[in-house]
Short mmCIF file of C-alpha atoms and ligand atoms in Angstrom, two decimals:
data_model
loop_
_atom_site.label_atom_id
_atom_site.label_comp_id
_atom_site.label_asym_id
_atom_site.label_seq_id
_atom_site.Cartn_x
_atom_site.Cartn_y
_atom_site.Cartn_z
CA MET A 125 49.59 -14.40 -31.50
CA PRO A 126 46.46 -16.00 -30.35
CA LEU A 127 43.52 -13.87 -29.89
CA ALA A 128 41.97 -13.18 -26.61
CA PRO A 129 38.50 -14.90 -26.40
CA THR A 130 35.64 -12.63 -27.03
CA PRO A 131 33.18 -12.21 -24.15
CA ALA A 132 29.88 -13.87 -24.92
CA ALA A 133 27.39 -11.33 -26.07
CA LYS A 134 24.73 -10.70 -23.64
CA PRO A 135 21.16 -11.86 -24.78
CA PRO A 136 18.57 -8.82 -25.64
CA LEU A 137 16.10 -7.96 -23.23
CA THR A 138 13.32 -5.50 -23.65
CA VAL A 139 12.06 -4.20 -20.24
CA LEU A 140 8.56 -2.61 -20.31
CA ILE A 141 8.28 -0.34 -17.26
CA CYS A 142 4.69 0.39 -15.96
CA ALA A 143 3.68 3.90 -15.27
CA PRO A 144 2.36 4.86 -12.89
CA ARG A 145 4.26 2.71 -10.56
CA GLY A 146 5.91 3.11 -6.87
CA PHE A 147 5.02 5.71 -4.37
CA CYS A 148 1.65 7.23 -4.28
CA ALA A 149 0.61 10.61 -2.55
CA GLY A 150 -0.10 8.90 0.90
CA VAL A 151 3.11 7.35 1.14
CA VAL A 152 5.08 10.44 0.01
CA ARG A 153 3.21 12.27 2.85
CA ALA A 154 3.87 9.66 5.45
CA ILE A 155 7.45 9.59 4.81
CA ASP A 156 7.83 13.21 4.53
CA ALA A 157 6.00 13.62 7.95
CA VAL A 158 8.61 11.48 9.47
CA GLU A 159 11.38 13.34 7.99
CA LYS A 160 9.86 16.62 8.96
CA ALA A 161 9.45 15.67 12.60
CA LEU A 162 12.95 14.54 12.67
CA THR A 163 14.23 17.77 11.39
CA VAL A 164 11.95 20.15 13.40
CA TYR A 165 12.14 18.02 16.77
CA GLY A 166 15.31 15.97 16.46
CA PRO A 167 15.56 12.26 17.06
CA PRO A 168 14.14 10.37 18.39
CA VAL A 169 10.89 10.26 16.56
CA TYR A 170 8.70 7.39 17.51
CA VAL A 171 6.63 5.71 14.73
CA ARG A 172 3.90 3.17 15.70
CA HIS A 173 4.01 0.26 13.00
CA GLU A 174 6.13 0.30 9.73
CA ILE A 175 5.28 4.04 8.44
CA VAL A 176 4.74 2.33 5.12
CA HIS A 177 5.11 -1.37 4.11
CA ASN A 178 8.83 -1.31 2.84
CA LYS A 179 12.03 -2.54 4.73
CA TYR A 180 14.06 -0.30 2.77
CA VAL A 181 12.28 3.00 3.81
CA VAL A 182 12.12 1.87 7.30
CA GLU A 183 15.56 1.04 7.65
CA SER A 184 16.67 4.43 6.18
CA LEU A 185 14.22 6.24 8.49
CA LYS A 186 15.64 4.30 11.48
CA ARG A 187 19.43 5.65 10.35
CA LYS A 188 17.96 9.07 10.69
CA GLY A 189 16.60 8.56 14.19
CA ALA A 190 13.14 7.14 13.83
CA VAL A 191 12.30 4.58 16.61
CA PHE A 192 9.72 1.94 15.04
CA VAL A 193 7.37 0.27 17.70
CA ASP A 194 4.43 -2.18 17.25
CA GLU A 195 2.31 -0.58 20.13
CA LEU A 196 2.17 2.64 22.14
CA ASP A 197 3.19 0.80 25.58
CA GLU A 198 6.71 0.53 23.91
CA VAL A 199 6.98 4.37 23.81
CA PRO A 200 8.27 5.93 27.12
CA ASP A 201 6.73 8.79 28.53
CA THR A 202 8.17 11.44 26.30
CA THR A 203 7.69 15.00 24.77
CA ALA A 204 9.11 13.43 21.39
CA PRO A 205 6.58 12.92 18.62
CA VAL A 206 4.73 9.68 18.16
CA ILE A 207 3.72 9.29 14.29
CA PHE A 208 0.87 6.88 13.39
CA SER A 209 1.28 5.04 10.04
CA ALA A 210 -0.19 5.72 6.75
CA HIS A 211 -2.46 2.78 7.16
CA GLY A 212 -4.61 4.36 9.88
CA VAL A 213 -5.06 3.19 13.58
CA PRO A 214 -7.94 2.10 15.75
CA LYS A 215 -9.54 5.14 17.68
CA ALA A 216 -8.24 3.62 20.69
CA VAL A 217 -4.47 4.42 19.83
CA PRO A 218 -4.97 8.33 19.46
CA ASN A 219 -7.04 7.89 22.63
CA GLU A 220 -4.33 6.32 24.57
CA ALA A 221 -1.66 8.68 23.14
CA GLU A 222 -3.90 11.50 24.41
CA ARG A 223 -4.34 10.11 27.90
CA ARG A 224 -0.59 9.72 28.30
CA ARG A 225 -0.05 13.20 26.97
CA LEU A 226 1.98 12.00 24.16
CA PHE A 227 2.36 14.11 20.98
CA GLY A 228 0.83 12.23 18.40
CA ILE A 229 0.94 12.90 14.76
CA ASP A 230 -1.48 11.16 12.48
CA ALA A 231 0.10 10.24 9.19
CA THR A 232 -3.08 8.17 8.06
CA CYS A 233 -3.52 8.58 4.22
CA PRO A 234 -6.33 10.97 3.76
CA LEU A 235 -8.04 8.41 1.47
CA VAL A 236 -8.03 5.90 4.39
CA THR A 237 -9.62 8.72 6.77
CA LYS A 238 -12.16 9.09 4.08
CA VAL A 239 -13.32 5.37 4.45
CA HIS A 240 -13.20 5.73 8.22
CA ARG A 241 -15.55 8.91 7.90
CA GLU A 242 -17.80 7.09 5.61
CA ALA A 243 -17.98 4.15 8.10
CA GLU A 244 -18.80 6.59 11.02
CA VAL A 245 -21.64 8.38 8.93
CA HIS A 246 -23.26 5.05 8.23
CA HIS A 247 -23.17 3.89 11.74
CA LYS A 248 -24.65 7.06 12.69
CA ARG A 249 -27.45 6.34 10.37
CA GLY A 250 -27.98 2.94 12.04
CA ARG A 251 -26.53 1.00 9.39
CA HIS A 252 -24.59 -2.10 9.79
CA ILE A 253 -21.20 -2.10 7.93
CA VAL A 254 -19.70 -4.63 5.63
CA LEU A 255 -16.13 -3.98 5.17
CA ILE A 256 -14.30 -5.75 2.35
CA GLY A 257 -10.62 -6.51 3.25
CA HIS A 258 -7.97 -8.58 4.26
CA ALA A 259 -8.25 -9.83 7.87
CA GLY A 260 -5.26 -8.82 9.94
CA HIS A 261 -3.98 -5.94 7.72
CA PRO A 262 -3.33 -2.94 9.59
CA GLU A 263 -5.59 -0.91 7.55
CA VAL A 264 -8.57 -3.28 8.19
CA VAL A 265 -7.68 -3.40 11.88
CA GLY A 266 -7.74 0.54 11.79
CA THR A 267 -11.10 0.82 10.18
CA MET A 268 -12.85 -1.82 12.28
CA GLY A 269 -11.48 -0.12 15.21
CA GLN A 270 -13.26 3.26 14.44
CA LEU A 271 -16.44 1.90 15.58
CA PRO A 272 -17.62 -0.18 18.54
CA SER A 273 -17.16 -4.01 18.37
CA GLY A 274 -19.73 -5.69 16.13
CA ALA A 275 -20.51 -2.61 14.18
CA ILE A 276 -18.50 -3.90 11.18
CA SER A 277 -18.37 -7.22 9.81
CA LEU A 278 -15.53 -8.25 7.62
CA VAL A 279 -15.72 -10.19 4.26
CA GLU A 280 -12.78 -11.39 2.32
CA THR A 281 -14.38 -13.46 -0.28
CA ILE A 282 -17.75 -14.27 -2.24
CA ALA A 283 -18.03 -17.27 0.20
CA ASP A 284 -17.91 -14.93 2.92
CA VAL A 285 -20.65 -13.00 1.61
CA GLU A 286 -22.84 -16.07 1.08
CA ARG A 287 -22.25 -16.76 4.73
CA LEU A 288 -22.92 -13.51 6.09
CA VAL A 289 -25.67 -12.98 8.94
CA PRO A 290 -25.73 -9.32 9.27
CA PRO A 291 -27.64 -8.24 12.61
CA PRO A 292 -30.05 -5.88 10.39
CA ALA A 293 -30.03 -7.46 7.07
CA ASP A 294 -32.42 -4.66 5.70
CA ASN A 295 -30.00 -1.52 6.74
CA LEU A 296 -26.65 -2.17 5.41
CA ALA A 297 -23.69 -0.32 3.91
CA TYR A 298 -20.46 -1.41 2.59
CA VAL A 299 -16.99 0.07 2.48
CA THR A 300 -13.65 -1.41 1.45
CA GLN A 301 -9.88 -1.54 1.98
CA THR A 302 -8.14 1.09 -0.33
CA THR A 303 -5.66 -1.33 -1.77
CA LEU A 304 -7.72 -4.47 -2.92
CA SER A 305 -7.75 -5.98 -6.46
CA VAL A 306 -10.08 -3.96 -8.60
CA ASP A 307 -11.48 -6.95 -10.21
CA ASP A 308 -12.06 -9.31 -7.10
CA THR A 309 -13.72 -6.44 -5.26
CA GLU A 310 -16.24 -6.16 -8.14
CA ALA A 311 -17.13 -9.62 -7.80
CA ILE A 312 -17.64 -9.33 -4.03
CA VAL A 313 -19.65 -6.24 -4.33
CA ALA A 314 -21.80 -7.99 -6.96
CA ALA A 315 -22.50 -10.76 -4.74
CA LEU A 316 -23.26 -8.40 -1.85
CA LYS A 317 -25.92 -6.51 -4.11
CA ARG A 318 -27.27 -9.73 -5.26
CA ARG A 319 -28.01 -10.73 -1.51
CA PHE A 320 -28.57 -7.32 0.03
CA PRO A 321 -30.25 -5.37 -2.92
CA ALA A 322 -30.64 -2.10 -0.73
CA ILE A 323 -27.16 -2.03 0.37
CA ALA A 324 -25.65 1.56 0.61
CA SER A 325 -22.56 2.02 -1.60
CA PRO A 326 -19.65 4.55 -1.33
CA HIS A 327 -20.27 7.71 -3.08
CA LYS A 328 -17.04 7.26 -4.88
CA GLU A 329 -15.05 3.89 -4.98
CA ASP A 330 -12.89 3.42 -1.81
CA ILE A 331 -10.23 1.63 -3.56
CA CYS A 332 -7.69 4.36 -4.07
CA TYR A 333 -6.38 5.97 -7.27
CA ALA A 334 -3.04 4.67 -6.73
CA THR A 335 -4.13 1.12 -6.43
CA THR A 336 -6.36 1.20 -9.42
CA ASN A 337 -3.72 3.09 -11.71
CA ARG A 338 -1.19 0.55 -10.91
CA GLN A 339 -3.20 -2.48 -11.53
CA GLU A 340 -4.25 -0.72 -14.92
CA ALA A 341 -0.66 -0.40 -16.05
CA VAL A 342 0.20 -3.91 -15.19
CA LYS A 343 -3.19 -5.25 -16.96
CA ARG A 344 -1.59 -3.36 -20.17
CA VAL A 345 2.05 -4.79 -19.77
CA ALA A 346 1.66 -8.31 -18.57
CA PRO A 347 0.05 -9.98 -21.85
CA GLN A 348 3.03 -8.39 -23.68
CA VAL A 349 6.05 -9.90 -21.63
CA ASP A 350 7.59 -13.30 -20.94
CA ALA A 351 7.99 -12.38 -17.01
CA MET A 352 7.03 -9.55 -14.74
CA ILE A 353 8.55 -8.28 -11.52
CA VAL A 354 6.82 -6.32 -8.93
CA VAL A 355 9.27 -4.44 -6.60
CA GLY A 356 7.68 -4.51 -3.13
CA SER A 357 7.22 -6.13 0.27
CA PRO A 358 5.62 -9.38 0.89
CA ASN A 359 3.38 -7.41 3.67
CA SER A 360 2.34 -4.72 1.00
CA SER A 361 -1.15 -5.41 -0.05
CA ASN A 362 -1.26 -3.32 -3.08
CA SER A 363 2.12 -5.16 -4.02
CA GLN A 364 0.68 -8.40 -3.84
CA ARG A 365 -2.33 -7.53 -5.68
CA LEU A 366 -0.08 -6.13 -8.59
CA LYS A 367 1.62 -9.68 -8.80
CA GLU A 368 -1.87 -11.34 -8.77
CA VAL A 369 -3.13 -8.95 -11.63
CA ALA A 370 0.20 -9.80 -13.55
CA GLU A 371 -0.59 -13.65 -13.38
CA ARG A 372 -4.27 -13.09 -13.93
CA ALA A 373 -3.29 -11.16 -17.09
CA GLY A 374 -1.58 -14.11 -18.72
CA CYS A 375 2.15 -13.42 -17.55
CA HIS A 376 2.98 -16.72 -16.17
CA ILE A 377 6.36 -15.73 -14.28
CA ALA A 378 5.44 -13.06 -11.99
CA ARG A 379 7.66 -12.37 -8.88
CA LEU A 380 7.47 -9.82 -5.95
CA VAL A 381 11.03 -8.96 -4.99
CA LEU A 382 12.20 -6.19 -2.37
CA ARG A 383 15.64 -6.08 -3.77
CA ALA A 384 17.72 -7.24 -6.65
CA GLU A 385 19.69 -9.57 -4.38
CA GLU A 386 16.43 -11.84 -3.95
CA ILE A 387 16.10 -12.41 -7.58
CA ASP A 388 16.26 -15.98 -8.64
CA TRP A 389 18.13 -15.77 -11.81
CA THR A 390 17.30 -19.32 -13.10
CA VAL A 391 13.52 -18.18 -13.53
CA PHE A 392 14.67 -15.23 -15.75
CA SER A 393 17.25 -17.04 -18.01
CA GLY A 394 15.32 -17.57 -21.10
CA ILE A 395 13.28 -14.61 -21.20
CA ARG A 396 13.21 -11.88 -23.93
CA SER A 397 10.94 -9.39 -22.41
CA LEU A 398 10.28 -8.33 -18.77
CA GLY A 399 7.52 -6.25 -17.23
CA LEU A 400 8.54 -4.14 -14.37
CA THR A 401 6.22 -2.30 -11.74
CA ALA A 402 6.62 -1.10 -8.02
CA GLY A 403 4.01 -1.10 -5.19
CA ALA A 404 2.71 2.21 -3.81
CA SER A 405 5.32 1.81 -0.90
CA ALA A 406 8.42 0.99 -3.09
CA PRO A 407 11.05 3.79 -3.86
CA GLU A 408 12.11 4.41 -7.42
CA ILE A 409 15.63 3.56 -6.33
CA LEU A 410 14.63 -0.09 -5.89
CA VAL A 411 13.36 0.02 -9.47
CA GLU A 412 16.56 1.45 -10.79
CA GLU A 413 18.47 -1.31 -8.82
CA ILE A 414 16.47 -4.03 -10.42
CA ILE A 415 17.06 -2.55 -13.93
CA ASP A 416 20.89 -2.40 -13.29
CA ALA A 417 20.81 -6.17 -12.13
CA PHE A 418 19.26 -7.14 -15.28
CA ALA A 419 21.51 -4.86 -17.47
CA GLU A 420 24.63 -6.98 -16.05
CA ARG A 421 22.94 -10.18 -17.63
CA PHE A 422 21.29 -8.59 -20.60
CA GLU A 423 21.41 -6.16 -23.47
CA VAL A 424 18.63 -3.96 -21.83
CA THR A 425 16.35 -1.77 -23.88
CA VAL A 426 13.78 0.10 -21.56
CA GLU A 427 10.41 1.33 -22.86
CA THR A 428 7.68 3.08 -20.65
CA VAL A 429 4.14 2.06 -20.93
CA SER A 430 2.12 4.74 -19.53
CA THR A 431 -1.56 4.27 -18.74
CA ALA A 432 -2.51 7.39 -16.51
CA ASP A 433 -0.90 10.48 -15.39
CA GLU A 434 -0.93 11.24 -11.68
CA SER A 435 -0.62 14.54 -9.89
CA VAL A 436 -2.45 13.78 -6.58
CA PHE A 437 -0.62 15.72 -3.59
CA PHE A 438 -1.49 15.53 -0.03
CA PRO A 439 -0.01 18.20 2.50
CA LEU A 440 1.70 17.20 5.64
CA PRO A 441 -0.28 16.38 8.85
CA ARG A 442 -1.42 19.52 10.38
CA ALA A 443 0.77 19.56 13.50
CA LEU A 444 3.84 19.59 11.10
CA ARG A 445 2.26 22.09 8.62
CA GLU A 446 1.84 24.58 11.48
CA GLU A 447 5.27 23.92 12.57
CA ALA A 448 6.60 24.65 9.26
CA ALA A 449 4.73 27.84 8.93
CA GLU A 450 6.22 29.15 12.10
FE1 SF4 B 56 -3.26 6.35 0.34
FE2 SF4 B 56 -3.70 4.74 -1.71
FE3 SF4 B 56 -1.27 5.27 -1.22
FE4 SF4 B 56 -2.76 3.70 0.48
S1 SF4 B 56 -2.05 3.21 -1.47
S2 SF4 B 56 -1.43 5.32 1.01
S3 SF4 B 56 -4.85 4.65 0.29
S4 SF4 B 56 -2.88 6.68 -1.88
#
């Protein structure tokens, strides 16, 4: 009797998985805030902007009764909660919610709020503020919206710093977006200090612990692997930065993917090692999905490369804490 053909052996693949990766304390708090509000008040719960930049998270909250809007004028007159996203909002937004007597709940990450307060203090001291960040990102829109128009100048690059003509050039301070590339920001800060030696700096870096730690882990893993996958959304700033960090650390194939179904397998066909991480708004279940998809095509061995331990926790926004206590 002829023997049945043996299936071709799968090629071996070592997956180096970065730690820390994925959800940060600010994202956990924002998602918990929406879920808590749904439990306490029932649907609908309105959420201004994607609560965090991840379609999977947004879709699962929608299924539970969250209604996502771009602006408050899409919210009807209602007693239902209206939650502001983790990225922070311009002051005009809570002011408008108050004017309309909406029940606003602020899920802005406390580390973004810290930057808002820093900017306010500098402004009170008569300083003009230079914000290092990406134009149009909701966090940047929110930070600029803490102060009157003209109080903050945005710079994205060293070239922007060279062109900058601040109103009082001798009384400046800088703050940054929380999710920037650590290395790019260092270079921009150095350029600012060269041009404006007296510029006031943040007491503690504005780039948050989660961004810094995820980039450090990628720097360790990227030079050791043939390819790198960052699980995250294209509109997630910290996920985009992780992909750039991987490329700069010497990994020639770095891809940002939201779900396993997006993977272009032709790119990964000849690899023997893969680095894997996830942006701060990407849930672990999507990392597992990617590993499973590789395991269908490769004989996978998973190793964790850990560069930091994280134990940061932020309590829920006050309105929901009080509700929980009652
Ligand atoms: Fe907060 Fe950083 Fe997470 Fe943004 S990435 S929500 S600043 S902890």
